[in-house]
PDB file of C-alpha atoms in Angstrom:
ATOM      1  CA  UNK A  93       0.000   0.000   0.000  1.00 73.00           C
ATOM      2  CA  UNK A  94       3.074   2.296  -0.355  1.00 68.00           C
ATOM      3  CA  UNK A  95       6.123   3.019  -2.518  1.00 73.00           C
ATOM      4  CA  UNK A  96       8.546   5.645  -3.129  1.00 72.00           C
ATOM      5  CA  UNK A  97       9.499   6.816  -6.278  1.00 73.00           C
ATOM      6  CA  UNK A  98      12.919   8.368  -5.929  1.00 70.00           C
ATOM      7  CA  UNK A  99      16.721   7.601  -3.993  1.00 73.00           C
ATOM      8  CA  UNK A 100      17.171   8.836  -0.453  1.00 66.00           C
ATOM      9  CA  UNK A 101      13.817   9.305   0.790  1.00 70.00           C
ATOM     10  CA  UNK A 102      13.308   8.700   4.314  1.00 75.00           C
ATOM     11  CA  UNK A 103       9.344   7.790   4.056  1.00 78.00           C
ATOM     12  CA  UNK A 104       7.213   6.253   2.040  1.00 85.00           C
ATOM     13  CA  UNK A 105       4.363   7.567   0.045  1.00 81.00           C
ATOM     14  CA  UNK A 106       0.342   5.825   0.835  1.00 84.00           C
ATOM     15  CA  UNK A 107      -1.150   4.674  -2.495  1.00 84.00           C
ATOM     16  CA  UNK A 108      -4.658   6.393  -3.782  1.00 82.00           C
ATOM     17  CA  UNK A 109      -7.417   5.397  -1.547  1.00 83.00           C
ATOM     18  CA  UNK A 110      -8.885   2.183  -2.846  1.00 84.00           C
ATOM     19  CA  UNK A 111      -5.709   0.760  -4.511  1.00 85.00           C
ATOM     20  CA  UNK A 112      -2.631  -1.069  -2.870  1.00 82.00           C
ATOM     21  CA  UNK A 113       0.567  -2.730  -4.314  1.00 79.00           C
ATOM     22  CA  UNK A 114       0.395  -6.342  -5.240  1.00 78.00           C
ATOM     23  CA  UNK A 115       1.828  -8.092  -1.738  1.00 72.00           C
ATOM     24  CA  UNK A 116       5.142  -8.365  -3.242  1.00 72.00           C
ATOM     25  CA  UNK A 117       8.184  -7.445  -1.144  1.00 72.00           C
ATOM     26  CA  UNK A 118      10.265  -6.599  -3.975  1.00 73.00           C
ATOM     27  CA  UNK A 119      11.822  -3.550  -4.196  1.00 72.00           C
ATOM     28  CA  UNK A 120      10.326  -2.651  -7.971  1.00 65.00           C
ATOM     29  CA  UNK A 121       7.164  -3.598  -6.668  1.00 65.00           C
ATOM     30  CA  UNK A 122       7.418  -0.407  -4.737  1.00 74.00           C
ATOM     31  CA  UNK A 123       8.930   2.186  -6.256  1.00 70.00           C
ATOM     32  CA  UNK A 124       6.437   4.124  -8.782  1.00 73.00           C
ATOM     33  CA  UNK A 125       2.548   5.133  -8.095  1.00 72.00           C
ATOM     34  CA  UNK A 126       1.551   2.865 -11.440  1.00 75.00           C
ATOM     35  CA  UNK A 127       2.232   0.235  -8.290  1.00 80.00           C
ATOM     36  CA  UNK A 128      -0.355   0.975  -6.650  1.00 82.00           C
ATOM     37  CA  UNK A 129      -2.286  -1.426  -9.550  1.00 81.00           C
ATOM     38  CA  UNK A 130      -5.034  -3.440  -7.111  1.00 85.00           C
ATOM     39  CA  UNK A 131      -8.167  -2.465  -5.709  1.00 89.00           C
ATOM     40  CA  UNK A 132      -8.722  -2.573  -2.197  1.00 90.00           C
ATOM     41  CA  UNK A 133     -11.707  -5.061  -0.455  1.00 92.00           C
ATOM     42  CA  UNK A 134     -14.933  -2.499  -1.490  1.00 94.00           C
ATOM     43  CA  UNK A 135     -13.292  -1.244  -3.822  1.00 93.00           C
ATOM     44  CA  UNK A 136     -13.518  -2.448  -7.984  1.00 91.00           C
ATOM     45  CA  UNK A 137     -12.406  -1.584 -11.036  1.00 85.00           C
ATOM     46  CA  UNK A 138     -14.422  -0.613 -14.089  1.00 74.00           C
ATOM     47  CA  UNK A 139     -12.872  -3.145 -16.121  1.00 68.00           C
ATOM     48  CA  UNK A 140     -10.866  -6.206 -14.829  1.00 61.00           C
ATOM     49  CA  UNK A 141      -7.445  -6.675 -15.655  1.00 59.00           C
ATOM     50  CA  UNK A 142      -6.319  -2.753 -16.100  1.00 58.00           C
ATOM     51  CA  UNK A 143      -3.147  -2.191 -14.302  1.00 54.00           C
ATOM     52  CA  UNK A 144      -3.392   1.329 -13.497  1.00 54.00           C
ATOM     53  CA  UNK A 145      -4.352   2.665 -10.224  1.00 48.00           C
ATOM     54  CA  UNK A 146      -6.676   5.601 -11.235  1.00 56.00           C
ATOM     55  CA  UNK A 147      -9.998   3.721 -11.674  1.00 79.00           C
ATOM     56  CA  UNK A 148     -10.681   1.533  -8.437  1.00 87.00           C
ATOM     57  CA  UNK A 149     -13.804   3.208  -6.961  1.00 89.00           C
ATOM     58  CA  UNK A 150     -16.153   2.026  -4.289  1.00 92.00           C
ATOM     59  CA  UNK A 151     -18.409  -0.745  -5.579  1.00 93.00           C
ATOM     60  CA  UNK A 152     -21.887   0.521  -6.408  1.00 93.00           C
ATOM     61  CA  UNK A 153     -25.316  -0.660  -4.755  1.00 94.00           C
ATOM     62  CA  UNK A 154     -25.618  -4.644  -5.527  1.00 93.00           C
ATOM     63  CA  UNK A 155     -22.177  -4.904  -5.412  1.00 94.00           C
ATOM     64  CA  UNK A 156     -19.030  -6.152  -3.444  1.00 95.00           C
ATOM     65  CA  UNK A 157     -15.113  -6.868  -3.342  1.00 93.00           C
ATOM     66  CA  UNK A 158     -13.841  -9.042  -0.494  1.00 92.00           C
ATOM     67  CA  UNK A 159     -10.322  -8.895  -1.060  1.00 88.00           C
ATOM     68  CA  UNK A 160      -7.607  -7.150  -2.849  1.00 88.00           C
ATOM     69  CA  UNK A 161      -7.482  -7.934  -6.846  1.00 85.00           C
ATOM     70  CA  UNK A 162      -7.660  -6.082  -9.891  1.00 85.00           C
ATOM     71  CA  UNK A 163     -10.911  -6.827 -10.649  1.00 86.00           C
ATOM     72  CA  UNK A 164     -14.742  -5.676 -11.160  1.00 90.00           C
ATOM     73  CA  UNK A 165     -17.092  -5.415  -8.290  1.00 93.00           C
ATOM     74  CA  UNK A 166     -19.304  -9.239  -7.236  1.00 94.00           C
ATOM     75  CA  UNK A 167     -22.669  -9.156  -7.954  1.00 94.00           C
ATOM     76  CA  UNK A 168     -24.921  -9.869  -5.032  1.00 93.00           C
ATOM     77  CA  UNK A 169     -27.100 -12.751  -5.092  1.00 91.00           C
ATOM     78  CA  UNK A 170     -29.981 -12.627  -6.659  1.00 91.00           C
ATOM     79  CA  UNK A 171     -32.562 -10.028  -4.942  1.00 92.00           C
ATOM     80  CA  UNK A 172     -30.053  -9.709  -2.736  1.00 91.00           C
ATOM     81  CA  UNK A 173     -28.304  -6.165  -2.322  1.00 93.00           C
ATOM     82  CA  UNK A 174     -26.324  -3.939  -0.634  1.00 92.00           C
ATOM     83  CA  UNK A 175     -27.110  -0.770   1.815  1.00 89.00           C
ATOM     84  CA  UNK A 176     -26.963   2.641  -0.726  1.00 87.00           C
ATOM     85  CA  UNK A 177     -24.026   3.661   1.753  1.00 86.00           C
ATOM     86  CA  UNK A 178     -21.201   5.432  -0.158  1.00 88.00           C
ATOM     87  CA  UNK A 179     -18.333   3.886   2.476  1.00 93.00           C
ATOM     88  CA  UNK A 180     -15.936   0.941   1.009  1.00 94.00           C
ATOM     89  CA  UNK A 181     -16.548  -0.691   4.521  1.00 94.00           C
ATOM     90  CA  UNK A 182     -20.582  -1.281   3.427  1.00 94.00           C
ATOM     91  CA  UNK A 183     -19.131  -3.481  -0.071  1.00 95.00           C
ATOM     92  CA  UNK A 184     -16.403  -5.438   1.525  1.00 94.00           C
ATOM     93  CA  UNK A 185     -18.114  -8.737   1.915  1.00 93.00           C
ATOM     94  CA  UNK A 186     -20.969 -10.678   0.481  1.00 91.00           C
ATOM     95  CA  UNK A 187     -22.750 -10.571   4.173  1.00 89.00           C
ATOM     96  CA  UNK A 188     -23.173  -6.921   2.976  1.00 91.00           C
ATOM     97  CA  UNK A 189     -25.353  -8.557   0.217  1.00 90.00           C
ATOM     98  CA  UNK A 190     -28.246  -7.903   3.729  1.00 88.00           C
ATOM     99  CA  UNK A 191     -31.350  -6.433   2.049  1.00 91.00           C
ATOM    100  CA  UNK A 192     -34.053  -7.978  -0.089  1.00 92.00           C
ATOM    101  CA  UNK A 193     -34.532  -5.969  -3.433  1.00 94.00           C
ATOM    102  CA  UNK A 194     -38.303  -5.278  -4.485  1.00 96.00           C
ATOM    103  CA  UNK A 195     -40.310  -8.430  -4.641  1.00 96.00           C
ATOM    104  CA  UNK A 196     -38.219 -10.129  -2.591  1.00 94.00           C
ATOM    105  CA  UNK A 197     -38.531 -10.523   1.375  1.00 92.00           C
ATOM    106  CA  UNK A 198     -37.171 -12.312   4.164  1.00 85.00           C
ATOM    107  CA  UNK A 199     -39.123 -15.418   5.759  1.00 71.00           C
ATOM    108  CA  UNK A 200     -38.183 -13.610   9.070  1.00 65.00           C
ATOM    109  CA  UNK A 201     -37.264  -9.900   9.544  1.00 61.00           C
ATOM    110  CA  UNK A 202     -33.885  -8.816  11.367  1.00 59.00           C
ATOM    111  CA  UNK A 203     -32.052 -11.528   9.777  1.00 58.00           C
ATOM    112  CA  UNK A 204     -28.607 -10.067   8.069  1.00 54.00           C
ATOM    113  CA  UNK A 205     -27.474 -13.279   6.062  1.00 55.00           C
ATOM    114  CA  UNK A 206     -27.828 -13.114   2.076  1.00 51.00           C
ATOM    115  CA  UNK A 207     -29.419 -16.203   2.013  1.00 58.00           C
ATOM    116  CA  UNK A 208     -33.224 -16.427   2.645  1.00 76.00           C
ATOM    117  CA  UNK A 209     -34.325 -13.447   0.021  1.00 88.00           C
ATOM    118  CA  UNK A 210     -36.970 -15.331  -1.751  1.00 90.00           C
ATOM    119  CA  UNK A 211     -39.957 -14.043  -4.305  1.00 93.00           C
ATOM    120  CA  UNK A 212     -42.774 -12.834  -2.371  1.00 94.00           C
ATOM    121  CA  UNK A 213     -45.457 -15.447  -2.300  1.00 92.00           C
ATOM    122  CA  UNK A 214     -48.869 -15.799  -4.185  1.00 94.00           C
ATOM    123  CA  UNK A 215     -50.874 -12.540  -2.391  1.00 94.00           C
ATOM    124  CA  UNK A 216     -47.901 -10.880  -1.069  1.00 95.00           C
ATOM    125  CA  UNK A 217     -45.547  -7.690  -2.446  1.00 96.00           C
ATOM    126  CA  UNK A 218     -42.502  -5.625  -2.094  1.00 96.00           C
ATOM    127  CA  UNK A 219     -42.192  -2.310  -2.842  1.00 96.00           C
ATOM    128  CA  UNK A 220     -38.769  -1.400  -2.047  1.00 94.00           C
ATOM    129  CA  UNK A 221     -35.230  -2.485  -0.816  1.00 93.00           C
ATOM    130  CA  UNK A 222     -35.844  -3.529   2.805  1.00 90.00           C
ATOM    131  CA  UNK A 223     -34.879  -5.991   5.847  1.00 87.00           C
ATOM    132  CA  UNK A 224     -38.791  -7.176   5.937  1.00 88.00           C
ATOM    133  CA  UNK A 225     -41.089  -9.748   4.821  1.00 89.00           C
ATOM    134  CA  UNK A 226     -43.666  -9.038   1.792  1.00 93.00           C
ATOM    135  CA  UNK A 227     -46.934  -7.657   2.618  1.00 95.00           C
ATOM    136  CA  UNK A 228     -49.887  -9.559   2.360  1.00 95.00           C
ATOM    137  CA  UNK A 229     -52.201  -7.936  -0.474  1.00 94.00           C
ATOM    138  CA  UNK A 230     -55.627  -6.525   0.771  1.00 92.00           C
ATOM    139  CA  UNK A 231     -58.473  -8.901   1.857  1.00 92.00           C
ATOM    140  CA  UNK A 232     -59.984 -10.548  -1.380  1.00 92.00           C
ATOM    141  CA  UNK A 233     -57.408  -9.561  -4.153  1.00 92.00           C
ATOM    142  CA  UNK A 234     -54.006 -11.422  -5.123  1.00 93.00           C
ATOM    143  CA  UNK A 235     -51.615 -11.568  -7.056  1.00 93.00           C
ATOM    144  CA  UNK A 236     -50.822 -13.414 -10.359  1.00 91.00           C
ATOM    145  CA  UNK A 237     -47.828 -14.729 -11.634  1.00 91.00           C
ATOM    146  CA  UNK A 238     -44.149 -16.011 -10.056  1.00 92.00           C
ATOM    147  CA  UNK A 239     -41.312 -13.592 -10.908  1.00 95.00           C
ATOM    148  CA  UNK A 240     -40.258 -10.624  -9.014  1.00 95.00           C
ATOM    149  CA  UNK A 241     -41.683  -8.410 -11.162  1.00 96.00           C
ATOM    150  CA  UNK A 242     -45.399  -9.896 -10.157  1.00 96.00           C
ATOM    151  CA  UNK A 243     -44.920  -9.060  -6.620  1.00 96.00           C
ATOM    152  CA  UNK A 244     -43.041  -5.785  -6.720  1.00 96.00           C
ATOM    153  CA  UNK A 245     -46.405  -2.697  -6.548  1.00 96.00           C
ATOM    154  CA  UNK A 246     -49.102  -3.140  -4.377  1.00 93.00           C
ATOM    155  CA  UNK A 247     -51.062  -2.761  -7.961  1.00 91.00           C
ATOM    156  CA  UNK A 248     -49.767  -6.264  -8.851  1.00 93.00           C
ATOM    157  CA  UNK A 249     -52.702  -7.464  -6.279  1.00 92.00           C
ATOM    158  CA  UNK A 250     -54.596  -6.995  -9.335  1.00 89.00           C
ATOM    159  CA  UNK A 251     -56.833 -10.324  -9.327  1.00 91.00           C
ATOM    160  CA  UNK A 252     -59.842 -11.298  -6.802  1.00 92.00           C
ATOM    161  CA  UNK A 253     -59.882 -14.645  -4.587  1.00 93.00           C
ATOM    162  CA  UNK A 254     -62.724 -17.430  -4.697  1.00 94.00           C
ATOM    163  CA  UNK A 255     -65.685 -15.876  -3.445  1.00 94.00           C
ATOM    164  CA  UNK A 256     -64.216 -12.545  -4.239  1.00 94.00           C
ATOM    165  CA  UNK A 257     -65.410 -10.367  -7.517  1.00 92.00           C
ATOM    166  CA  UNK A 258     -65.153  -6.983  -9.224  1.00 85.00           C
ATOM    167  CA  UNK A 259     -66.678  -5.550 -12.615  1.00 68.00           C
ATOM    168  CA  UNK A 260     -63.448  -3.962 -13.859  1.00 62.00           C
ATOM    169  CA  UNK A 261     -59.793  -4.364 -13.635  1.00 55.00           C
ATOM    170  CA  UNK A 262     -58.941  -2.821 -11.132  1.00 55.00           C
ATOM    171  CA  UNK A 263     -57.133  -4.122  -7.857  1.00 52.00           C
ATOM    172  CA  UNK A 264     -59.359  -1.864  -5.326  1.00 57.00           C
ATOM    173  CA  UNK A 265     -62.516  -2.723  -5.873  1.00 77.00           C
ATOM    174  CA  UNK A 266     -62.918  -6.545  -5.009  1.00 89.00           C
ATOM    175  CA  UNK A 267     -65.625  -7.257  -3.173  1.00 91.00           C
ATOM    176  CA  UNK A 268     -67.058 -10.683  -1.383  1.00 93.00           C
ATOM    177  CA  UNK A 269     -69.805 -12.339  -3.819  1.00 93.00           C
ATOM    178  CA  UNK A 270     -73.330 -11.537  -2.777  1.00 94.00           C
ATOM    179  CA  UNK A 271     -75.793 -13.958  -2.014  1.00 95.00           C
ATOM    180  CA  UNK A 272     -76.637 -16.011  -4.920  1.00 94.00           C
ATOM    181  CA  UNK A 273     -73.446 -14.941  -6.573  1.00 95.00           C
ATOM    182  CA  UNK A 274     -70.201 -17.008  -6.709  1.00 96.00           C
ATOM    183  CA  UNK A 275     -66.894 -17.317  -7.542  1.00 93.00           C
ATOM    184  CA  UNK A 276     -64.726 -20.436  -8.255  1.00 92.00           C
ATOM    185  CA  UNK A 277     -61.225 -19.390  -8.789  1.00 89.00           C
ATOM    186  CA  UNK A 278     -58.489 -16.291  -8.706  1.00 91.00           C
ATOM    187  CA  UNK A 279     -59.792 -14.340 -11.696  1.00 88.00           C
ATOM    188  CA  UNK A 280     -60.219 -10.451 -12.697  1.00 86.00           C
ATOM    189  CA  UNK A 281     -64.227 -10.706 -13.040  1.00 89.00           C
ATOM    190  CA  UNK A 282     -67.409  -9.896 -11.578  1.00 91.00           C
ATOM    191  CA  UNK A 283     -68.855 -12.841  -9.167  1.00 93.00           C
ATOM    192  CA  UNK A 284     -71.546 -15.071 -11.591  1.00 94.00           C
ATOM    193  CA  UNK A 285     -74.870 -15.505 -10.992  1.00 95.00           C
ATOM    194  CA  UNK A 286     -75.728 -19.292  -9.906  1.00 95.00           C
ATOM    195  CA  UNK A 287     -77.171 -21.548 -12.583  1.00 95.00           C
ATOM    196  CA  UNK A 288     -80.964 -22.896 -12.344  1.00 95.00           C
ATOM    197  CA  UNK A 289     -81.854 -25.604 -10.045  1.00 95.00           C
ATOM    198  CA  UNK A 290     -78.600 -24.041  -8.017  1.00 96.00           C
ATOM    199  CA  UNK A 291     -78.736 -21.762  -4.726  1.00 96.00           C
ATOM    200  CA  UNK A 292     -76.233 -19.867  -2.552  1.00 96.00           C
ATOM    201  CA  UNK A 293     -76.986 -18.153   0.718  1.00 95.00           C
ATOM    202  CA  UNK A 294     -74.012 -16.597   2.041  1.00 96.00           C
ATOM    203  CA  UNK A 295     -71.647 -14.498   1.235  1.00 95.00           C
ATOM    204  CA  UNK A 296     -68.203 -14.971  -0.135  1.00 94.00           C
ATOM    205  CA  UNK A 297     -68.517 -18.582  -1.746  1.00 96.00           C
ATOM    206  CA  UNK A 298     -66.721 -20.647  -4.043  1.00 95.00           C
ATOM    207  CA  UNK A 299     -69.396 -22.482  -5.662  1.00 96.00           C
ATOM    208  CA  UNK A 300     -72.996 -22.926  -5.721  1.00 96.00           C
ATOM    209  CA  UNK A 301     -75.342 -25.603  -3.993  1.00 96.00           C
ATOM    210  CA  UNK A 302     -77.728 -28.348  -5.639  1.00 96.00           C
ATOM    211  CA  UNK A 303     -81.371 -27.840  -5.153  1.00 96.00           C
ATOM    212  CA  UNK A 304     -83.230 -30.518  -3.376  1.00 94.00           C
ATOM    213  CA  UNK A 305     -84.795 -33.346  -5.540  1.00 87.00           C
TER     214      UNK A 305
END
């Protein structure tokens, strides 16, 4: 992390912040700033592979370098990510990787390991970056599909439950089937009427009842 550049000197000059010398002992390994040719843990270059000390800068958000090397930033796992902190100590190591990215949440909250992110669940979101788990869409409506981006607006809770219904599209105005009315499955439609020779006589049902012989 230092060198010196010309004879007699009785101190040593500190590389640019972010970038180091190699670990070498040598003598020439030390004794010009184009040295100073690795990025420091947090720290990344813009392209791997350039020996020159003038581009290591902090690794952005999502990103992290655990050790010295002249190399790009690690991506974090996916809908993993890091804090939006500025500091190389907050991209040093993939247990910075400690917040779920929209869509994503945490089977428990509090927890700072990059491993238990996982695509909000059928009726839950994500809005944003947090340390939380997904809320639960409102009573009646759900959601509809399996990737990250189905689960990342709390308009994404766009279809109704069984025995939920709505006229239009949509996701605020589900309402529990009236009596008489059903319906069967997760869709984005109005509760049906039941067919002849069929009843219903509460609210909020899934399907309709037989009349008597």
């Amino acid at each position: 992390g230092y060198y010196v550049s010309s004879t007699g000197q009785s101190s040593c000059t500190a590389c640019a912040a972010g970038t180091t010398t190699n670990g070498n002992s040598a003598a020439g390994d030390h004794d010009a700033s184009s040295d100073c040719n690795r990025c420091e843990a947090g720290y990344g270059r813009a392209v791997s592979g350039t020996a020159t000390n003038n581009d290591c800068a902090i690794c952005a958000t999502g990103a992290y370098r655990s050790g010295i090397a002249d190399a790009v930033c690690s991506t974090c796992a996916t809908g993993t990510t890091t804090s939006s902190g500025t500091t190389a100590a907050e991209h040093d190591a993939s247990t910075d990787c400690n917040l779920c990215l929209a869509g994503y949440g945490r089977a428990s909250t509090g927890v700072t390991s990059n491993n238990n992110c996982a695509v909000c669940a059928t009726g839950k979101y994500s809005t944003s970056t947090a340390d939380a788990d997904c809320t639960a869409c409102s009573t009646g409506t759900t959601t509809n599909g399996s990737a990250s981006t189905d689960h990342d607006a709390s308009t994404d809770c766009n279809v109704c439950e069984a025995g939920y219904g709505h006229a239009s599209t949509p996701n605020n105005n589900c309402s529990i089937c009236a009596v008489g009315t059903f319906r069967s499955g997760v869709a984005a439609a109005a509760c049906s009427v039941c067919a002849d020779g069929y009843y219903v006589s509460s609210t909020g049902q899934s399907s309709c009842t037989a009349c008597a012989a």
